[in-house]
Amino acid sequence: MSEFCMATHTAGELRSSDIGQDVVLCGWVWRRRDHGGLIFVDLRDRDGVTQLTFDPDNSGGEAFHTAEAIRPEWPIMVSGTVRARPEDTANPNLPTGEVEVLVHEVVVLNTSKTPPFQIEDGIDTAEDTRLRYRYLDLRRPEMQRNLKLRNDFTFAIRSALHGEDFLEVETPTLAKSTPEGARDFIVPSRIQPGNFYALPQSPQLLKQLLMVGGVERYYQVAKCFRDEDLRADRQPEFTQVDLEMSFVTQDQVMAMVEHVLKEAFSAVGVDFETPLRRIPYWEAMDTYGSDKPDTRYGMHLMDVSDIFKASRFKVFAGAANTEGERVKCINAKGAGAWPRAQIDKLEKVAKTLGAKGLAWIAFREDGSVNSPIVKFFSDDEMDALKARADVEPGDLVMFAACARKEADEILGGMRCHMADALGIEREGHDFLWVVDFPMFEQDKATGRYSAEHHPFTLPVEQDIQLIDSDPLAVGSYTYDFVMDGFEAGGGGLRIHNEELQLKVLERLGFTEEKAREQFGFLLEALSFGAPPMGGFALGLDRVCMLLVGADSIRDVMAFPKTSSGSDLMQGAPSQVSSAQLKDVSLRVD
Amino acid sequence: MSEFCMATHTAGELRSSDIGQDVVLCGWVWRRRDHGGLIFVDLRDRDGVTQLTFDPDNSGGEAFHTAEAIRPEWPIMVSGTVRARPEDTANPNLPTGEVEVLVHEVVVLNTSKTPPFQIEDGIDTAEDTRLRYRYLDLRRPEMQRNLKLRNDFTFAIRSALHGEDFLEVETPTLAKSTPEGARDFIVPSRIQPGNFYALPQSPQLLKQLLMVGGVERYYQVAKCFRDEDLRADRQPEFTQVDLEMSFVTQDQVMAMVEHVLKEAFSAVGVDFETPLRRIPYWEAMDTYGSDKPDTRYGMHLMDVSDIFKASRFKVFAGAANTEGERVKCINAKGAGAWPRAQIDKLEKVAKTLGAKGLAWIAFREDGSVNSPIVKFFSDDEMDALKARADVEPGDLVMFAACARKEADEILGGMRCHMADALGIEREGHDFLWVVDFPMFEQDKATGRYSAEHHPFTLPVEQDIQLIDSDPLAVGSYTYDFVMDGFEAGGGGLRIHNEELQLKVLERLGFTEEKAREQFGFLLEALSFGAPPMGGFALGLDRVCMLLVGADSIRDVMAFPKTSSGSDLMQGAPSQVSSAQLKDVSLRVD
């Protein structure tokens, strides 16, 4: 390091083989203790920790004298000699634990006030305090590891894409506002008063235009922005690895993405076999109740409609005999032993998932059955159910009887809830594709159609004729990359034909005039020889969060914002001067 | 390519060695011509051009029939056999010029309207039209090359930094407004009405906070924003390669930057020797009249004050005898032969550079002298000047007599102007450092001090005592990277001590209260053990422009904005709905 740094070594790299060497180290005082007339200092840098020893006899009096004064979090530079630690004081838990540096000289580079929290892993300091003093929080080894993993993963993705002749192209951050989708952040223009840029929600349209522009293989690690109400784990700005290819089929894009992700994950020590498993959308919904299933545990959804076709329990019989409805259940093993009061609380959970109530049967360990509904079941129904759901004592079977997708979503949500509640182990990582999403979904209340992925997705060719007559039956060339039960990425082929794009926009409620007003530049571009294209976007923050095992994406971002959108360290957002507002011809209401 | 693309080869890679192979190519129809009963199509993709031949006898009638219909800019897919071109039709200017593909099958992937301009290099289409149809402009081979060079250069920088253990860390785009420096773009917050984020002008403070946070080596290819009036070659958003290091000296940062830049430039075929030449600020100013000199040509500034100390020409004698002023000149060889009218126009140029007028002497080819001022010169003065300025027939000597820096800047500007006017060859690239900038500069009108680099720059240690008494004499640890006469990058060491930072801010006119209000988070961070640090930022757009030999940074950006800040393709900025304004509690005045 010496050519580029005051230090000759990092605080993480000295080993027994370095004994006898003269070294210079730079870093922060982590811990200091006086013992037997000596002073010991743990010197910390981003690479590790090395024990420094100050010996008034061997170090020279000046260094020892300085060491008496130094305090935690002071940055210092020391020169000294590497020596073996006395055998009984070696620390096998520390990579540098066999050696110490006998300090000859120490330079205090700065002093430090006492930090408001410990610079240690696993602290339980309020997150607001950590964010207010983020520059201290980042010194904690686990935060350093998080930043490093994010860097390593991102660099590996870039290397893989570069190796496949993708060009990284920067698209503008000052873009055009499109009222579709989530809410835009808007940026007033000074030169054009009353007009606004918008920060992009994604580079979707611009990457399609790059394909029209002949770039053929594009990628970008792109900052995206959404002015949404921030749920626990959303950020107003987030990062996606965005890519697009021309002259491709769906299988070709998916193979490329697998290849790139395999290399990137491997670079951070996570390996998987390709091709990844592909689960069609409806299979994922019907089996896991989710289009982003975690398949590391069972508790599959079961269709028991056939069992209850003639049931005296009208709720089940009704659904079992209605076109488009289902009676489905899951079996949460172990929860059948829960006390009644705990089971009763599950109804509340089901209601947050859209259920009207929750039917359940607890099979007690003593062989008894506890349930508000079994009194309506015939013996045959009960036997068939037990066989289908593989019932044992201690099981809790929960039901949903309603429209297919609704039943799937309710039980899918209950499945996740029960996995957490029961503490089901989910070991390793779970990677898969969910494919073949429907093109459209319909809002029950308004009857309006929206795009399941987005309005630029290519419908399956033979279904195009159904866009007018049976839109919900129209499939699309789409694929979501699912990691550990999270939608970690998604993509699809795109429409490259102006007429078809207009047709889809019209199905989504646009008049041609409105479509041209909003997406005129895209429609025009498609008329100038747009090639077949498809692409993908990976949610980088989320993937890094899963890789480091953090609970929040905030832990893999250097300077995240709170749920009210505040940067507590910088104090943003903040008031601006009246001159700044006047510059952009605005007044606060 | 076939695993990831419909094509087996690109349109740029087929050679004689591929003759006999069956291939599939995808791309755009570039040119089409019918000749001797055959149809020839130049197929273009981003990699090159391949000649396709459609032969009604050999191609099958259907392919030939389709080929009759296809038009320029239609994307097509063809399969066929590589064969040698008849010898007299080989094209030695084309890498694929020895072969052609005899097409068996053609699939029209899309049609295209006729583009509004030719998809060719070197078109003279109005730039507004190119920007309006940027997706067509980008298809032109020279634009493809520009995007590829930018990608290759940027990737090489990243690789070099990654290899030196720098971590790429993303800093926020929604940041805090700081009224210092250029004008901010502001972004209204919806959740906190009346408050605003600002888009960052650079990650300067945040990268310093990352150093306080123990990151030690940081970099980012960072988007930066300035809401300035757009001169010919400014963009509201631009990109810089930003880096920062801890525990370093100035020489160590400079050595690292040289190492990284050497690798990156080498990756795009531009090599230079390190260490680069270092020119102190005042030497650059006095010799080239610029702190970003182009040293590929001479025309140095000469100090002739001593010659005119006793001159009858009062303007010169006055400056020559006044503390802090100078009489300086440059010799523009060749311009002495210009007609008087052309020489007279130079005064206008000098006035735009801050001169009150322009004194000059034209030494005519015939030995005569033309000048409005020589009548005041003694023979000795004339002889001394001729010797000092190495005067020959045909030379034009121009003077400035005023304060040192002013004289330097006027003649530095004239030097550049004359180099362009005389068409002086500047071969290859010119890389150097300008170092040792003064810490402060003073506004003549107001007497106020501003920071020559920025307020966070570390003053030279022994000069700190002069901050109050003689601020203009205070040096700083600073270095600008100069390429071909442009400031391509700059950096310095930073203040890592709260007290010194406050002292510098106070010299710049801040009260302590105001300093804490605006930079409180930085000052507080410095009090928690900030390490010594220094860094650098490279103007990526400008460097790429110089590398590809373009006249404007717009030619190395995919979607640049016009001088009024418009994206002509997307139509941004644009009006937003009243609902969007209401969301953020704003009204347009």
mmCIF file of N, CA and C in Angstrom, chain A residues 113 138 173 191 218 291 419 431:
data_model
loop_
_atom_site.group_PDB
_atom_site.id
_atom_site.type_symbol
_atom_site.label_atom_id
_atom_site.label_comp_id
_atom_site.label_asym_id
_atom_site.label_seq_id
_atom_site.Cartn_x
_atom_site.Cartn_y
_atom_site.Cartn_z
ATOM 1 N N LYS A 113 -14.520 13.365 19.798
ATOM 2 C CA LYS A 113 -15.458 13.378 20.918
ATOM 3 C C LYS A 113 -15.934 11.939 21.154
ATOM 4 N N LEU A 138 -21.427 3.910 10.057
ATOM 5 C CA LEU A 138 -20.737 3.210 8.966
ATOM 6 C C LEU A 138 -19.395 2.639 9.414
ATOM 7 N N THR A 173 -31.387 11.876 -15.719
ATOM 8 C CA THR A 173 -32.108 11.927 -14.449
ATOM 9 C C THR A 173 -33.176 13.009 -14.495
ATOM 10 N N ILE A 191 -35.325 27.911 -16.496
ATOM 11 C CA ILE A 191 -35.255 28.527 -17.817
ATOM 12 C C ILE A 191 -36.624 28.507 -18.503
ATOM 13 N N TYR A 218 -27.608 -3.078 -23.898
ATOM 14 C CA TYR A 218 -27.457 -1.940 -22.982
ATOM 15 C C TYR A 218 -27.566 -2.414 -21.547
ATOM 16 N N ASP A 291 -46.917 -14.831 -6.453
ATOM 17 C CA ASP A 291 -46.131 -14.822 -7.681
ATOM 18 C C ASP A 291 -44.655 -14.609 -7.362
ATOM 19 N N ALA A 419 -45.247 -19.435 8.487
ATOM 20 C CA ALA A 419 -43.834 -19.830 8.443
ATOM 21 C C ALA A 419 -43.038 -19.001 9.440
ATOM 22 N N PHE A 431 -33.609 -19.510 -5.463
ATOM 23 C CA PHE A 431 -33.686 -18.746 -6.709
ATOM 24 C C PHE A 431 -34.605 -19.443 -7.704
#
